[in-house]
Coordinates of C-alpha atoms and ligand atoms in Angstrom, one line a residue:
M10 CA 99.6 192.2 125.4
A11 CA 96.5 190.3 126.4
I12 CA 94.3 187.5 125.2
R13 CA 90.9 188.9 124.4
E14 CA 87.6 187.1 124.5
I15 CA 86.5 185.9 121.1
I16 CA 82.8 186.5 120.5
V17 CA 80.8 183.5 119.0
L18 CA 77.7 182.8 117.1
P19 CA 74.9 184.0 117.6
D20 CA 76.4 187.2 119.0
K21 CA 74.8 190.1 116.9
Q22 CA 78.1 192.0 116.8
L23 CA 79.3 189.6 114.3
R24 CA 76.8 191.1 111.9
L25 CA 78.1 194.6 112.2
V26 CA 80.0 196.3 109.3
S27 CA 83.3 197.5 110.7
R28 CA 84.5 201.1 110.1
P29 CA 87.7 202.1 108.3
I30 CA 90.8 203.0 110.3
E31 CA 91.9 206.5 109.5
K32 CA 95.2 206.5 111.3
V33 CA 97.5 203.8 112.8
T34 CA 97.5 204.9 116.4
P35 CA 99.2 203.3 119.4
E36 CA 95.8 201.8 120.3
I37 CA 95.6 200.1 117.0
R38 CA 99.0 198.7 117.4
A39 CA 98.1 197.4 120.8
L40 CA 94.9 195.9 119.5
A41 CA 96.8 194.1 116.7
A42 CA 99.3 192.7 119.3
D43 CA 96.4 191.5 121.4
M44 CA 94.7 190.0 118.3
F45 CA 97.9 188.0 117.5
E46 CA 98.1 186.7 121.0
T47 CA 94.4 185.7 120.9
M48 CA 94.7 184.1 117.5
Y49 CA 97.8 182.1 118.3
D50 CA 96.3 181.0 121.6
A51 CA 93.0 179.8 120.0
P52 CA 94.7 178.6 117.8
G53 CA 93.6 180.1 114.5
I54 CA 95.3 181.4 111.2
G55 CA 93.2 184.6 110.9
L56 CA 91.2 186.9 113.1
A57 CA 89.2 190.1 112.3
A58 CA 88.9 192.8 115.0
I59 CA 85.1 192.4 115.2
Q60 CA 85.8 188.9 116.6
V61 CA 87.1 190.6 119.7
A62 CA 84.2 193.0 119.7
E63 CA 86.1 195.9 118.0
P64 CA 84.2 197.0 114.9
I65 CA 87.2 198.4 112.9
R66 CA 88.7 197.2 109.6
L67 CA 91.7 195.3 111.0
I68 CA 92.8 191.7 110.4
T69 CA 95.6 189.5 111.8
M70 CA 96.8 186.4 109.9
D71 CA 99.4 183.8 110.0
I72 CA 99.1 181.1 107.5
A73 CA 102.8 179.8 107.6
K74 CA 103.2 176.1 107.9
K75 CA 104.4 175.0 111.4
E76 CA 107.9 174.0 110.0
D77 CA 108.4 177.3 108.5
G78 CA 108.0 179.1 111.8
T79 CA 105.6 182.2 112.0
D80 CA 104.6 184.9 109.6
P81 CA 102.4 187.4 111.4
R82 CA 100.6 189.7 109.0
V83 CA 98.4 192.7 109.5
F84 CA 95.8 194.0 107.1
I85 CA 94.2 197.4 107.7
N86 CA 91.2 198.5 105.5
P87 CA 91.8 195.6 103.2
E88 CA 89.9 195.6 99.8
I89 CA 89.5 193.0 97.2
L90 CA 90.3 194.7 93.8
S91 CA 89.5 191.8 91.6
S92 CA 88.6 188.1 91.8
S93 CA 89.3 185.2 89.4
E94 CA 86.5 183.4 87.6
E95 CA 88.1 180.2 88.7
T96 CA 87.1 179.0 92.1
S97 CA 88.6 176.7 94.7
T98 CA 87.0 174.9 97.6
Y99 CA 88.5 174.7 101.1
E100 CA 87.1 173.4 104.2
E101 CA 86.7 176.4 106.4
G102 CA 86.3 177.0 110.1
C103 CA 86.0 180.2 112.2
L104 CA 87.0 181.0 115.8
S105 CA 83.5 182.6 116.2
I106 CA 81.9 179.3 115.1
P107 CA 84.0 176.9 117.2
E108 CA 84.4 173.3 116.1
Y109 CA 82.3 173.6 112.9
Y110 CA 83.8 173.0 109.5
E111 CA 82.3 173.0 106.0
E112 CA 83.6 173.3 102.5
V113 CA 83.2 176.8 100.9
E114 CA 83.7 177.6 97.3
R115 CA 85.4 181.0 96.6
P116 CA 87.3 182.7 93.8
A117 CA 90.7 180.9 93.6
R118 CA 92.7 184.1 93.3
V119 CA 92.1 187.7 94.4
R120 CA 94.0 191.0 94.2
V121 CA 94.0 192.8 97.5
R122 CA 94.9 196.2 98.6
F123 CA 95.6 197.1 102.2
M124 CA 97.7 199.2 104.6
D125 CA 100.2 197.8 107.2
L126 CA 101.0 198.9 110.7
D127 CA 103.5 201.5 109.3
G128 CA 100.7 203.1 107.3
K129 CA 102.2 201.8 104.0
M130 CA 99.9 200.7 101.2
H131 CA 100.3 197.3 99.5
E132 CA 98.8 195.4 96.6
E133 CA 99.1 191.7 96.4
D134 CA 97.9 188.8 94.4
A135 CA 96.6 186.1 96.8
E136 CA 96.0 182.5 95.9
G137 CA 95.5 179.2 97.7
L138 CA 95.0 179.3 101.4
Y139 CA 95.9 183.0 101.4
A140 CA 93.1 183.9 99.0
T141 CA 90.6 181.9 100.9
C142 CA 91.7 183.3 104.3
I143 CA 91.7 186.9 103.2
Q144 CA 88.2 186.6 101.7
H145 CA 86.9 185.0 104.9
E146 CA 88.3 187.8 107.1
I147 CA 87.3 190.6 104.9
D148 CA 83.8 189.0 105.0
H149 CA 83.9 189.5 108.8
L150 CA 84.5 193.2 108.3
N151 CA 81.3 193.3 106.3
G152 CA 79.3 191.3 108.8
K153 CA 79.4 188.1 106.7
L154 CA 80.2 184.6 108.0
F155 CA 81.3 181.5 106.1
V156 CA 78.0 179.8 107.1
D157 CA 76.2 182.4 104.8
Y158 CA 77.6 180.5 101.8
L159 CA 76.1 177.2 103.0
S160 CA 72.6 175.8 102.2
K161 CA 69.7 177.3 104.4
L162 CA 69.3 173.9 105.9
K163 CA 72.9 173.6 107.1
R164 CA 73.0 177.3 108.2
D165 CA 69.8 177.0 110.2
R166 CA 71.2 173.9 111.8
V167 CA 74.4 175.5 112.9
L168 CA 72.6 178.6 114.1
K169 CA 70.2 176.6 116.1
K170 CA 73.0 174.6 117.7
F171 CA 74.9 177.8 118.8
T172 CA 71.8 179.5 119.9
K173 CA 70.9 176.6 122.2
A174 CA 74.5 176.5 123.6
A175 CA 74.3 180.2 124.4
K176 CA 71.1 179.8 126.2
L177 CA 72.4 176.9 128.2
S178 CA 75.5 178.8 129.3
E179 CA 73.3 181.8 130.4
K180 CA 71.5 179.6 132.9
Ligands
NI2 NI1 86.2 183.6 110.8

């Protein structure tokens, strides 16, 4: 296992649409293991493969409370089957937009279908933090970021900040 580099805004790869995984290979398992190590190290609660520059539809997540230990979960080719009318608002952050947090409103509950590392299909109803997190991560697979839900003013401001930081670190 290895900690991978997490790509950050304004890296254009974050806008790629990730491709479906046809088969769970040893390479996919190894990538998932690396993603967990990277995610726990960051630390973060969710990571999409594109955030380590792999444009495939793979997500790792662990939303367990500290006192409950760990609950590592893998989502392959996840799809939202339905979303509730009711919404909820969470303060979101993203490992690809470090140290930036804003409130985002999303459907409060979603039904999600995905495959696990054994190639088994699952369908689950997600609510609370799980619902928010899985929607945020699936957005990554579609090249979408949580700042896209903010006002243009806020989005432009954060993009400018990260573009400037990237230029400074190049020099
Ligand atoms: Ni994110």
